[in-house]
Short mmCIF file of C-alpha atoms and ligand atoms in Angstrom, two decimals:
data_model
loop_
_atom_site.label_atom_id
_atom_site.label_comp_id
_atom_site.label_asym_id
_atom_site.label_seq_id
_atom_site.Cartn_x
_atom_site.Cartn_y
_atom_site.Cartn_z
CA UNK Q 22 25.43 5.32 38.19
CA UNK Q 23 28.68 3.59 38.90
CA UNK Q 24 31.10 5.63 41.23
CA UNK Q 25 34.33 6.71 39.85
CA UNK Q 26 36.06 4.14 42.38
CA UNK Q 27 33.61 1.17 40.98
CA UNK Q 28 34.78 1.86 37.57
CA UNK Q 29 38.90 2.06 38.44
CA UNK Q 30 38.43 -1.09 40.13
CA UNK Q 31 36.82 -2.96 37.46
CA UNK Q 32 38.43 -1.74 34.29
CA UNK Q 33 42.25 -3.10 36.61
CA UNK Q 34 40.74 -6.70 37.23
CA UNK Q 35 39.58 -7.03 33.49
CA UNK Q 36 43.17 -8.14 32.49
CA UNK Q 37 43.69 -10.50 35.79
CA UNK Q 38 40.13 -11.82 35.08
CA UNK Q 39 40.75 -12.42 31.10
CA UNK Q 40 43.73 -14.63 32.34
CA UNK Q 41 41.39 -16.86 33.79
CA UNK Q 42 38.31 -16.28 31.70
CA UNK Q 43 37.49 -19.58 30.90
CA UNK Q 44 38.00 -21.57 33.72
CA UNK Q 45 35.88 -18.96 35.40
CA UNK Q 46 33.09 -19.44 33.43
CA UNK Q 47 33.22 -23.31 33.08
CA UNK Q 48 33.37 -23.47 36.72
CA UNK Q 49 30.54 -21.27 36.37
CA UNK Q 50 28.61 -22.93 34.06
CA UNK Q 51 29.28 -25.96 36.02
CA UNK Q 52 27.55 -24.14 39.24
CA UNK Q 53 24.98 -22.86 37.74
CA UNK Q 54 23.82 -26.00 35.61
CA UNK Q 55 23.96 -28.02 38.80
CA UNK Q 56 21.63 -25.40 40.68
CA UNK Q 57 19.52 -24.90 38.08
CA UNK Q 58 18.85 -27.95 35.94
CA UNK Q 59 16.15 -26.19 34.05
CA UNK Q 60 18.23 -23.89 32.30
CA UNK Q 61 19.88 -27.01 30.59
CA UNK Q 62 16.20 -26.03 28.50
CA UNK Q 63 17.55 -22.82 27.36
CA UNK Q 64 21.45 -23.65 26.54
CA UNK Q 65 22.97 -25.58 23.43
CA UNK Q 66 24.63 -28.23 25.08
CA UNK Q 67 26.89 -29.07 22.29
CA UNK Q 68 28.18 -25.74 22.84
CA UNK Q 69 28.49 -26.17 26.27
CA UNK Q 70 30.66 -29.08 25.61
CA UNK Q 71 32.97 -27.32 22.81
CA UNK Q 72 33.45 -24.40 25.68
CA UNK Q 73 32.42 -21.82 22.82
CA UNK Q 74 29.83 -20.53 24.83
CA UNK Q 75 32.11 -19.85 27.79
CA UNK Q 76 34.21 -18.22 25.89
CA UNK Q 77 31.66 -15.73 24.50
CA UNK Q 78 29.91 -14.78 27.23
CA UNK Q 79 33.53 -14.35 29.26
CA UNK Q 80 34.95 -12.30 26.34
CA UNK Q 81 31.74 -10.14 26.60
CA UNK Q 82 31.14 -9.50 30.30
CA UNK Q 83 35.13 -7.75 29.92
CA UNK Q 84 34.53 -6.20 27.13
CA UNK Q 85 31.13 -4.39 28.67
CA UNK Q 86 33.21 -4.13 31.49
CA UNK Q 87 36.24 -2.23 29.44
CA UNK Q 88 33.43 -0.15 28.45
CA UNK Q 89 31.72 0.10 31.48
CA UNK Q 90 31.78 4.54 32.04
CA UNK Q 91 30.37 4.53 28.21
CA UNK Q 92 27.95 1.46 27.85
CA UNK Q 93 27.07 3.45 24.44
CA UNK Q 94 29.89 1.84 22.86
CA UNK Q 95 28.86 -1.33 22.97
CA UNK Q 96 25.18 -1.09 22.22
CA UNK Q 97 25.69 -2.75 18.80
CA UNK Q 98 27.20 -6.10 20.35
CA UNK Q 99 24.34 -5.65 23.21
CA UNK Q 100 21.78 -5.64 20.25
CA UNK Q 101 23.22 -8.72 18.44
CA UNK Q 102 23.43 -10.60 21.46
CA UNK Q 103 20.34 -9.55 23.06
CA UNK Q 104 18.25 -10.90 19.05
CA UNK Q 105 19.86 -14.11 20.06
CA UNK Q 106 18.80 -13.98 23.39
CA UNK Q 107 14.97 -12.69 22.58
CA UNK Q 108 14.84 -15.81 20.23
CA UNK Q 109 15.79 -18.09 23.13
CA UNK Q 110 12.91 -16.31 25.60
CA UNK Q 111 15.91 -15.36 27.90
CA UNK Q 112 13.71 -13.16 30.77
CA UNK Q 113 14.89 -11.02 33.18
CA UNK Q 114 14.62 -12.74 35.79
CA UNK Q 115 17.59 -15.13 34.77
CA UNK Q 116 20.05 -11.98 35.04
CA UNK Q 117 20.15 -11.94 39.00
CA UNK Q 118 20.50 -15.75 38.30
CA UNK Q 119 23.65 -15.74 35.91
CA UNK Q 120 25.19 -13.02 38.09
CA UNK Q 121 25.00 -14.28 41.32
CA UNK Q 122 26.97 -17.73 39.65
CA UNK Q 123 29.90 -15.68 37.93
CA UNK Q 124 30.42 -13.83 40.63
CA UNK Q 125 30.73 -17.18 43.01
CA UNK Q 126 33.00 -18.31 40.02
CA UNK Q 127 35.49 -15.35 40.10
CA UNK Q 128 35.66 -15.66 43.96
CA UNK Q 129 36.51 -19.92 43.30
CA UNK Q 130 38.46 -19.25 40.81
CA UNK Q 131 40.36 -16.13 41.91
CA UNK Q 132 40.67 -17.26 46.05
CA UNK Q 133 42.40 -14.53 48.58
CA UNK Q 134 42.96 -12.41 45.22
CA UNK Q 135 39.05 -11.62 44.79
CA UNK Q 136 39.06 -8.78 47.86
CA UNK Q 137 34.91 -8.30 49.24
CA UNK Q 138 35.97 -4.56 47.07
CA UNK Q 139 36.49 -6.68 44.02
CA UNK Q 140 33.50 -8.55 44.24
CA UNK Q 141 31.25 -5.80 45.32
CA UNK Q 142 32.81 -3.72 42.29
CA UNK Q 143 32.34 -5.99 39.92
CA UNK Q 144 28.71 -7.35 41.07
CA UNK Q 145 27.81 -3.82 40.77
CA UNK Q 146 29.10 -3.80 37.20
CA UNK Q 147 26.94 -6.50 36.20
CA UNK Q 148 23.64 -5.15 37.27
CA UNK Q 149 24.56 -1.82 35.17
CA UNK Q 150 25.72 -4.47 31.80
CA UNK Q 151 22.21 -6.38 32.64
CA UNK Q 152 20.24 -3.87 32.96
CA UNK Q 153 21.41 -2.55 29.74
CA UNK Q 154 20.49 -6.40 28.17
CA UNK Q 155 17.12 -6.21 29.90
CA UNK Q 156 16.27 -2.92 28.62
CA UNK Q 157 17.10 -3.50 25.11
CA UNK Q 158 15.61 -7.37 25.04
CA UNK Q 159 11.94 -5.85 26.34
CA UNK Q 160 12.30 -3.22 23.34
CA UNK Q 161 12.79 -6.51 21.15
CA UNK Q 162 9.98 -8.99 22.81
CA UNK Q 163 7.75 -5.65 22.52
CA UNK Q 164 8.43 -5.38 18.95
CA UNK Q 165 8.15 -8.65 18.16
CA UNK Q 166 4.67 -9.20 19.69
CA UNK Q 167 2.92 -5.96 18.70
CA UNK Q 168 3.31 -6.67 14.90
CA UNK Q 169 0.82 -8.07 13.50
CA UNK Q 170 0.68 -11.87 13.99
CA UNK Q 171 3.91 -11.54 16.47
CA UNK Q 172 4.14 -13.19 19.79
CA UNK Q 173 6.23 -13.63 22.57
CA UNK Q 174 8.69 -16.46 23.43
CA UNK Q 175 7.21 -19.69 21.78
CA UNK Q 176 4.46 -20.60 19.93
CA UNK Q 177 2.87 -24.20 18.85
CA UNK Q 178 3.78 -24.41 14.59
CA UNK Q 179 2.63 -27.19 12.30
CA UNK Q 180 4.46 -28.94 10.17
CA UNK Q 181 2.61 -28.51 7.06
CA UNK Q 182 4.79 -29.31 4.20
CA UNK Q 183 8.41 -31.41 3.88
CA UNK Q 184 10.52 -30.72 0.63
CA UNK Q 185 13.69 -32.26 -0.10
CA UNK Q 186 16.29 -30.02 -1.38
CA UNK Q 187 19.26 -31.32 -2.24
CA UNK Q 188 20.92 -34.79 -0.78
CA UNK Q 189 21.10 -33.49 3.25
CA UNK Q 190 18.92 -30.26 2.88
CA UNK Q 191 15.32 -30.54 3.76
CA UNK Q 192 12.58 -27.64 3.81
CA UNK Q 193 10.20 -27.67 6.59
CA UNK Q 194 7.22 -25.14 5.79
CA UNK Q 195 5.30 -24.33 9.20
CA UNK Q 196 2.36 -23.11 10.24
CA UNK Q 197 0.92 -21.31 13.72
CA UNK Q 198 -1.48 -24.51 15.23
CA UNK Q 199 -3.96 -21.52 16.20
CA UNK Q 200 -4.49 -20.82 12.82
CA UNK Q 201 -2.99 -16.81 13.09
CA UNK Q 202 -1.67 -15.00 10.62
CA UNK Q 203 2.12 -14.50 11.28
CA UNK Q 204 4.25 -11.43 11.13
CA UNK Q 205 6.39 -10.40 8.64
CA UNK Q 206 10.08 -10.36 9.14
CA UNK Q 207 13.15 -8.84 7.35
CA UNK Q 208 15.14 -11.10 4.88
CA UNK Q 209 17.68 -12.86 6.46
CA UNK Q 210 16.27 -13.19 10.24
CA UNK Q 211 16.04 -16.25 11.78
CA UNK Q 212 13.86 -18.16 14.36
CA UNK Q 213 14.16 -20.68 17.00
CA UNK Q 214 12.76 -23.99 17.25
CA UNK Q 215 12.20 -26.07 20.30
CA UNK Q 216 11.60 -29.41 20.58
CA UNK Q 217 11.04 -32.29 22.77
CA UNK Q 218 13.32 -35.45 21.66
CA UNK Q 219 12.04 -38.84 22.83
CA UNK Q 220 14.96 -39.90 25.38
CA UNK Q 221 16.40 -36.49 25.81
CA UNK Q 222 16.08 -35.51 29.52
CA UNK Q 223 15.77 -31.53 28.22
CA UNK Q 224 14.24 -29.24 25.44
CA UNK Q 225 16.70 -29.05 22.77
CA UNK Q 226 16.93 -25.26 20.55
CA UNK Q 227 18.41 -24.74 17.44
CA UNK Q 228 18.35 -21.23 15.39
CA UNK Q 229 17.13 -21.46 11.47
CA UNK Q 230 17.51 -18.88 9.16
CA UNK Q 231 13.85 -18.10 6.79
CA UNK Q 232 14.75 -19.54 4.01
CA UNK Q 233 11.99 -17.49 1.56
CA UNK Q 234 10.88 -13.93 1.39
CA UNK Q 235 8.22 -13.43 3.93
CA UNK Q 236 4.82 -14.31 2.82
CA UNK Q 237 2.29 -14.09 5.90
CA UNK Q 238 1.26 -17.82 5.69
CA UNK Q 239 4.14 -19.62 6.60
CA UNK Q 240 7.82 -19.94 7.52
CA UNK Q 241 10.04 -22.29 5.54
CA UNK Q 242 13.52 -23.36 7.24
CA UNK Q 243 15.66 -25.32 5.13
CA UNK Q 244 17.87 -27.77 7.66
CA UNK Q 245 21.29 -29.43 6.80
CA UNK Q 246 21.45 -32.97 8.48
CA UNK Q 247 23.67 -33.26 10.68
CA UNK Q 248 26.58 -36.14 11.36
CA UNK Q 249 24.54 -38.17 13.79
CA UNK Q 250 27.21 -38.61 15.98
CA UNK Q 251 27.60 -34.79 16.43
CA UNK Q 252 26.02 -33.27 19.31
CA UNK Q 253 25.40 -30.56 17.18
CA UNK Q 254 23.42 -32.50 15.25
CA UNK Q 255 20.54 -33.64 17.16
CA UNK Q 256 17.69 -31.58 16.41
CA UNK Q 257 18.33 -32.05 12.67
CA UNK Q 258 18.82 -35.32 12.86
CA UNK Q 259 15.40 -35.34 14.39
CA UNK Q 260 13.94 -32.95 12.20
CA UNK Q 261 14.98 -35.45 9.09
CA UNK Q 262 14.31 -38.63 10.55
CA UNK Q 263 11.35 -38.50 13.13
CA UNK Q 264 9.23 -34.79 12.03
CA UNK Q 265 6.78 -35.07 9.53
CA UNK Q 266 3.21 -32.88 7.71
CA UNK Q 267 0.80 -32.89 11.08
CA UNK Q 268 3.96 -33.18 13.65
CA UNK Q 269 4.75 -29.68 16.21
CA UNK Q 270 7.43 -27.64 16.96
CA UNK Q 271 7.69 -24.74 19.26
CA UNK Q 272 9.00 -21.55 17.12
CA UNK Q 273 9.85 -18.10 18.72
CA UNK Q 274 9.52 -15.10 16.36
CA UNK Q 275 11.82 -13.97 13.78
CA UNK Q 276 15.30 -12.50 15.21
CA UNK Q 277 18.12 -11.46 14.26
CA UNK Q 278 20.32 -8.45 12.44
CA UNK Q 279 21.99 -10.14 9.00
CA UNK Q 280 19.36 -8.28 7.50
CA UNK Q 281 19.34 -6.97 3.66
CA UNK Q 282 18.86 -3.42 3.50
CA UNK Q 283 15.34 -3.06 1.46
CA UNK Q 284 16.19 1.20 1.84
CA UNK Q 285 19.42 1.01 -0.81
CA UNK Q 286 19.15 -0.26 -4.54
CA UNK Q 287 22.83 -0.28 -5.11
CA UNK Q 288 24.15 -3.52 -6.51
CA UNK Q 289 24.28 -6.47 -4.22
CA UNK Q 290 26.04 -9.53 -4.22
CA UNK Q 291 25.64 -12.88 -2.41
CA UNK Q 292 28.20 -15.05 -1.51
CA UNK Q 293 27.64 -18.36 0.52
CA UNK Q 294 28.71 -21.93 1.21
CA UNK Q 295 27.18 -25.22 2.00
CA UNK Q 296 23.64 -24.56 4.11
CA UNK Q 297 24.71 -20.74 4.19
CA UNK Q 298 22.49 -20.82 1.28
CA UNK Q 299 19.46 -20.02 3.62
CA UNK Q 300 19.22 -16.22 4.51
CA UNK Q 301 20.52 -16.06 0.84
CA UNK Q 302 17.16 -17.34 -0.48
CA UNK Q 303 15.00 -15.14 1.77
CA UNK Q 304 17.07 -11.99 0.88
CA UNK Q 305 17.02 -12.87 -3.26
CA UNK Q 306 13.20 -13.71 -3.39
CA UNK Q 307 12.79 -10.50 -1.97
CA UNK Q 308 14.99 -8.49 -3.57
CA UNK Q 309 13.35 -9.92 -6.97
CA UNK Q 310 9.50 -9.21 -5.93
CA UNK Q 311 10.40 -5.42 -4.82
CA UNK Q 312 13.25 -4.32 -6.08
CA UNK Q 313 13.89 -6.42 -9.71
CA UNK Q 314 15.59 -2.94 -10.92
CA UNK Q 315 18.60 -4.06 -8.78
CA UNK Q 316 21.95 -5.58 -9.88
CA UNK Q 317 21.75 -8.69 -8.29
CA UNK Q 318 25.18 -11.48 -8.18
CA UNK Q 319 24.65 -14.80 -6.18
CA UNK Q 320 27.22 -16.90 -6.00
CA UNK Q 321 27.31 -20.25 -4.47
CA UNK Q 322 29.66 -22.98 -3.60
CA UNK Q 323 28.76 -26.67 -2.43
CA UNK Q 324 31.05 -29.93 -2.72
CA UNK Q 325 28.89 -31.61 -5.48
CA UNK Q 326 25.85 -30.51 -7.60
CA UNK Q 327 23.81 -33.62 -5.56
CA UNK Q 328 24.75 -30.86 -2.06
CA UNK Q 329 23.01 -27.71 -4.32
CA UNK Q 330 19.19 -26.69 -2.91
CA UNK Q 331 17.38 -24.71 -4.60
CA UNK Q 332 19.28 -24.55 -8.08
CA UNK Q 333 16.05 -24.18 -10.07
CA UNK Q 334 14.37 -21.76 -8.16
CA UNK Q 335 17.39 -19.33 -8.13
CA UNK Q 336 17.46 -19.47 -11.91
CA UNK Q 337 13.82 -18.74 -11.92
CA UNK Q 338 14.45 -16.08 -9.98
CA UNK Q 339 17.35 -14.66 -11.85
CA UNK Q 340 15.21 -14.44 -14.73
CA UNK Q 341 12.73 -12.16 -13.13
CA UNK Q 342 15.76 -9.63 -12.26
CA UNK Q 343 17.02 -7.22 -14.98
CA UNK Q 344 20.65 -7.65 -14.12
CA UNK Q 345 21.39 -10.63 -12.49
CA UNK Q 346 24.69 -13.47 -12.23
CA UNK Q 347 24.66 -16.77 -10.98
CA UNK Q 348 27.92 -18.39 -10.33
CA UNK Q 349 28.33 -21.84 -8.64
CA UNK Q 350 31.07 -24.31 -8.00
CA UNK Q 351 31.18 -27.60 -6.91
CA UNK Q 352 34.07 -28.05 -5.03
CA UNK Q 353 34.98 -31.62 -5.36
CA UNK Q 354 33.77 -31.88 -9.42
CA UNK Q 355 36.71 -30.10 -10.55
CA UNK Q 356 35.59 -26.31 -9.82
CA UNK Q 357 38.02 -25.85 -6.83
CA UNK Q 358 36.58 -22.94 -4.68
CA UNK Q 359 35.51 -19.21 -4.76
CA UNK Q 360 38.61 -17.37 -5.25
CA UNK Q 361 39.73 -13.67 -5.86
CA UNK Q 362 39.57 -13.75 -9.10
CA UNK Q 363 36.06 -15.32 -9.43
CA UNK Q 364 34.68 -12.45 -6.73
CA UNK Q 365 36.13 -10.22 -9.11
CA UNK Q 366 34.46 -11.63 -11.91
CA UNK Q 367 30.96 -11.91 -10.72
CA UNK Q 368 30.32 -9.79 -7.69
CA UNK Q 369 29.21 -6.49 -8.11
CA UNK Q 370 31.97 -4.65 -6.06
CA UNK Q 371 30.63 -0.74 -6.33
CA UNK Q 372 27.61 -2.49 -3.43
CA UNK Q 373 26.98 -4.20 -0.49
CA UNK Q 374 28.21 -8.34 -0.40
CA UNK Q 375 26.43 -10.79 2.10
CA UNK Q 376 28.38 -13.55 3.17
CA UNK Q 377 27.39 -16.60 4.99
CA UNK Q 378 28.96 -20.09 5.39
CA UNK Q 379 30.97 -22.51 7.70
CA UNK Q 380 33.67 -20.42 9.32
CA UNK Q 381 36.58 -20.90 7.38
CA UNK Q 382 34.75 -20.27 4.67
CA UNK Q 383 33.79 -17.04 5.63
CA UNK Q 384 37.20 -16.09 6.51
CA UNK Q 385 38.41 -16.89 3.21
CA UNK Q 386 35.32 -14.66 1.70
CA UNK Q 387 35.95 -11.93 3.94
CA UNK Q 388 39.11 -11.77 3.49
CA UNK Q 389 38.90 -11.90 -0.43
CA UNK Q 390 36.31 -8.71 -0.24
CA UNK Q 391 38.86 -6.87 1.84
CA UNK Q 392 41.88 -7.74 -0.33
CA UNK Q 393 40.19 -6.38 -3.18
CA UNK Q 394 39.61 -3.03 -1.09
CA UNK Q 395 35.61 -3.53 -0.21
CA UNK Q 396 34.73 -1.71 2.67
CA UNK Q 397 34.15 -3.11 5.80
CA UNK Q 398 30.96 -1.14 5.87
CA UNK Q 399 29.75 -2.96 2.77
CA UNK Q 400 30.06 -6.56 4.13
CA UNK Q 401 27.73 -8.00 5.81
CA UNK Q 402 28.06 -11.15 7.38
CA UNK Q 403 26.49 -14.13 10.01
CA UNK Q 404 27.64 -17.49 11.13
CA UNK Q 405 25.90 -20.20 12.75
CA UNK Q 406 25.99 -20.77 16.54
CA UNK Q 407 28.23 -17.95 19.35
CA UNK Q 408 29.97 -15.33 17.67
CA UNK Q 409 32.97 -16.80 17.06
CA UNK Q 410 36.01 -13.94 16.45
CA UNK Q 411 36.62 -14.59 13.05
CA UNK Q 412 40.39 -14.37 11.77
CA UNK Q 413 40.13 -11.18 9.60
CA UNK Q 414 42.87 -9.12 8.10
C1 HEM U 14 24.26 -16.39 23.95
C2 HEM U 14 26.51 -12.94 26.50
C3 HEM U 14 23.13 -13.31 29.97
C4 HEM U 14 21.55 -17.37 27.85
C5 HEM U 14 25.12 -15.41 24.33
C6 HEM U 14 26.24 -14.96 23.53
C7 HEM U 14 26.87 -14.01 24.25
C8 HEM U 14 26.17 -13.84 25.51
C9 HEM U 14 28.09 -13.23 23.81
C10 HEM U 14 26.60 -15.48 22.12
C11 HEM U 14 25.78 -14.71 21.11
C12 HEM U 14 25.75 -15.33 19.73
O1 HEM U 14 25.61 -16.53 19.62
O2 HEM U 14 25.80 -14.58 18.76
C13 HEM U 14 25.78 -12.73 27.65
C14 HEM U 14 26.07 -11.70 28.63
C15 HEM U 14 25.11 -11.81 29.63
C16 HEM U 14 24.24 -12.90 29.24
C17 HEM U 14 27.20 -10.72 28.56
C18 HEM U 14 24.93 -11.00 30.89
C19 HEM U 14 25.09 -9.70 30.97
C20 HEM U 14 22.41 -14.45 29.71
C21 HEM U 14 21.35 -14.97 30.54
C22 HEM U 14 20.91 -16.12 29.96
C23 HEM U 14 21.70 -16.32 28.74
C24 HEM U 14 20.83 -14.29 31.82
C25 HEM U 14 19.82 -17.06 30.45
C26 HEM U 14 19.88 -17.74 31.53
C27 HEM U 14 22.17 -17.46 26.63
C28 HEM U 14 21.93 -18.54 25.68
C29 HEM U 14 22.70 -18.25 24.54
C30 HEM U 14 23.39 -17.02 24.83
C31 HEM U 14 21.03 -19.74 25.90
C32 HEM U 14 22.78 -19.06 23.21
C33 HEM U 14 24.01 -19.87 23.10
C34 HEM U 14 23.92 -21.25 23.70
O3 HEM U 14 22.83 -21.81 23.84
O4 HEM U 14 24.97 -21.80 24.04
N1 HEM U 14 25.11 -14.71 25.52
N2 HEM U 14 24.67 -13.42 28.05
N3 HEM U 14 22.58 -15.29 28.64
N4 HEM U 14 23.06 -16.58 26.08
FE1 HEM U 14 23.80 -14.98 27.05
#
């Protein structure tokens, strides 16, 4: 336990060290990368470069530190985080790393101001908020590899099938090369792949939501290619261009907490944008095999009909419900986008809503659901790469 003085003298830096969050952790970041290269394996560089990683781990270390007497609190960020992390194969044994750098950091950064009591304080502090990530991450990786078919970290997948979707969204079906049976996983969870690009000094990651209800033979992610010359981009670039039936990815096991609640048959309605379409299609093939009783809405935006996946198979699927609404727009063929009024129209609003999309989008969504006086509790929502903080009302 942390002693009463630890605390006081942590919780009264948080503000000094918010003021210089980020350059504390770019310097760190900077530190770290150049001591240990081989974490460049683990970290999205493109993220690296847009700082939104430093600004996400920053904003979290003070907020676990704002919470630091009552760690309880925060157990719900630690779990959302910690999926992300468990998908990556983050191991203990990089805490001691990552703290020993931020640390160095705040002393750079802060000079004369950060006292040996400071340091000391706050070095204690992160053992107690790592400890807490460790604990929870081994409950995870345990989980994970005692289901059936689950492992831990990566595994060697096959490609074994290739579908084109839409005009840039391609299905990749894969495949454990050992021939195991794989686990099953909630709707909406996502996995990690790894791969090795020809010319790129380190392993690149990327997450991918399932794209179909889980079916014990194999996963199916559905990619958006990126701009080529977007950082981001690379691995699906790759993916699209260079991976093909026989070629092999590392995958880690299925992650992640923008999950559809299989307990409740209330009404549900899904609302997503562009390649936010994926989860969607996991969570609505499932919802139709067990639950076809249940109001279903899905509504769906892209910028032409030529961007739509999966058109055909959601109307298939809508046919096999009892109650169920399809709604899509195309943007930039005269349909303008989701608005009030059409969430009015189509969603089922007495349920829960999943939302998922670029960011803006999402805003907009969320923002729509709250207007018209959803709950909070009743929206559900992920976006793609760091939590970003979303501007909500
Ligand atoms: C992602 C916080 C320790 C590696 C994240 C995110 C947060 C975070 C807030 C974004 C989550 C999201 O995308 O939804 C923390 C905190 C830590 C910690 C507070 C310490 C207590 C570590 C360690 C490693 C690590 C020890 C491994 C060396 C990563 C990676 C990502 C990530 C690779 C994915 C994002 C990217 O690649 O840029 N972490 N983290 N973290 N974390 Fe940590």
């Amino acid at each position: 336990m942390l002693s009463q003085k630890t605390i006081d003298i942590v919780k009264s830096t948080v503000p000094v060290l918010e003021v210089h969050g980020v350059a504390i952790t770019t310097t760190f970041y900077r530190n770290l990368f150049e001591a240990h290269p081989e974490l460049l394996n683990i970290f999205n560089h493109a993220n690296q470069e847009k700082g939104r990683q430093q600004n996400a781990l920053a904003n979290t270390v003070y907020a676990a530190a704002v919470h630091i007497d009552n760690l309880a609190a925060i157990i719900p960020v630690v779990k959302q985080i910690g999926q992300k992390h468990v998908s990556l194969g983050i191991k203990p044994e990089h805490y001691p790393i990552v703290g020993q750098y931020l640390l160095e950091a705040i002393k750079e950064v802060l000079g004369d101001a950060a006292t040996d009591e400071i340091i000391n304080a706050w070095a204690e502090a992160y053992g107690v908020i790592a400890d807490a990530f460790i604990g929870i991450e081994e409950e995870m990786y345990v989980a994970a590899e005692t289901q059936e078919g689950g492992w831990r970290f990566f595994k060697d997948f096959i490609i074994i099938d290739k579908v084109k979707e839409s005009n840039n969204i391609t299905s990749f079906y894969l495949q454990p090369a050992d021939g195991s049976v794989l686990p099953s996983y909630e709707p909406g969870q996502y996995i990690t792949v790894r791969v090795n690009i020809p010319g790129e000094q380190y392993l690149l990651n990327r997450q991918y939501s399932l794209s179909q209800a889980a079916d014990l033979k194999s996963f199916r992610i559905s990619v958006k290619k990126d701009d080529e010359n977007n950082p981001e981009g690379k691995v699906s670039v790759h993916l699209h261009q260079n991976l093909n039936i026989g070629d092999k990815v590392e995958v880690s096991a299925p992650a992640g907490e923008f999950t559809l609640s299989k307990e409740r048959n209330t009404p549900v309605t899904f609302i997503s944008g562009g390649v936010g379409i994926t989860p969607m299609m996991s969570m609505l093939e499932t919802v139709t095999k067990s639950q076809p009783e249940r109001a279903v809405s899905f509504i769906y935006s892209a910028r032409t009909k030529n961007l739509h996946p999966f058109d055909q198979d959601i109307r298939s699927l809508m046919e096999s419900l009892e109650n169920g609404t399809y709604k899509t727009l195309y943007s930039e063929e005269g349909d303008g986008y989701i608005t009030k009024e059409i969430i009015q129209e189509y969603a089922h609003l007495d349920g829960d809503v999943y939302v998922c999309g670029p960011v803006g989008f999402m805003e907009a969504m969320i923002n729509h659901l709250l207007d018209i006086g959803l709950a909070k509790d009743n929206i559900h929502y992920e976006f793609f790469g760091p939590a970003l903080n979303l501007n909500l009302k």
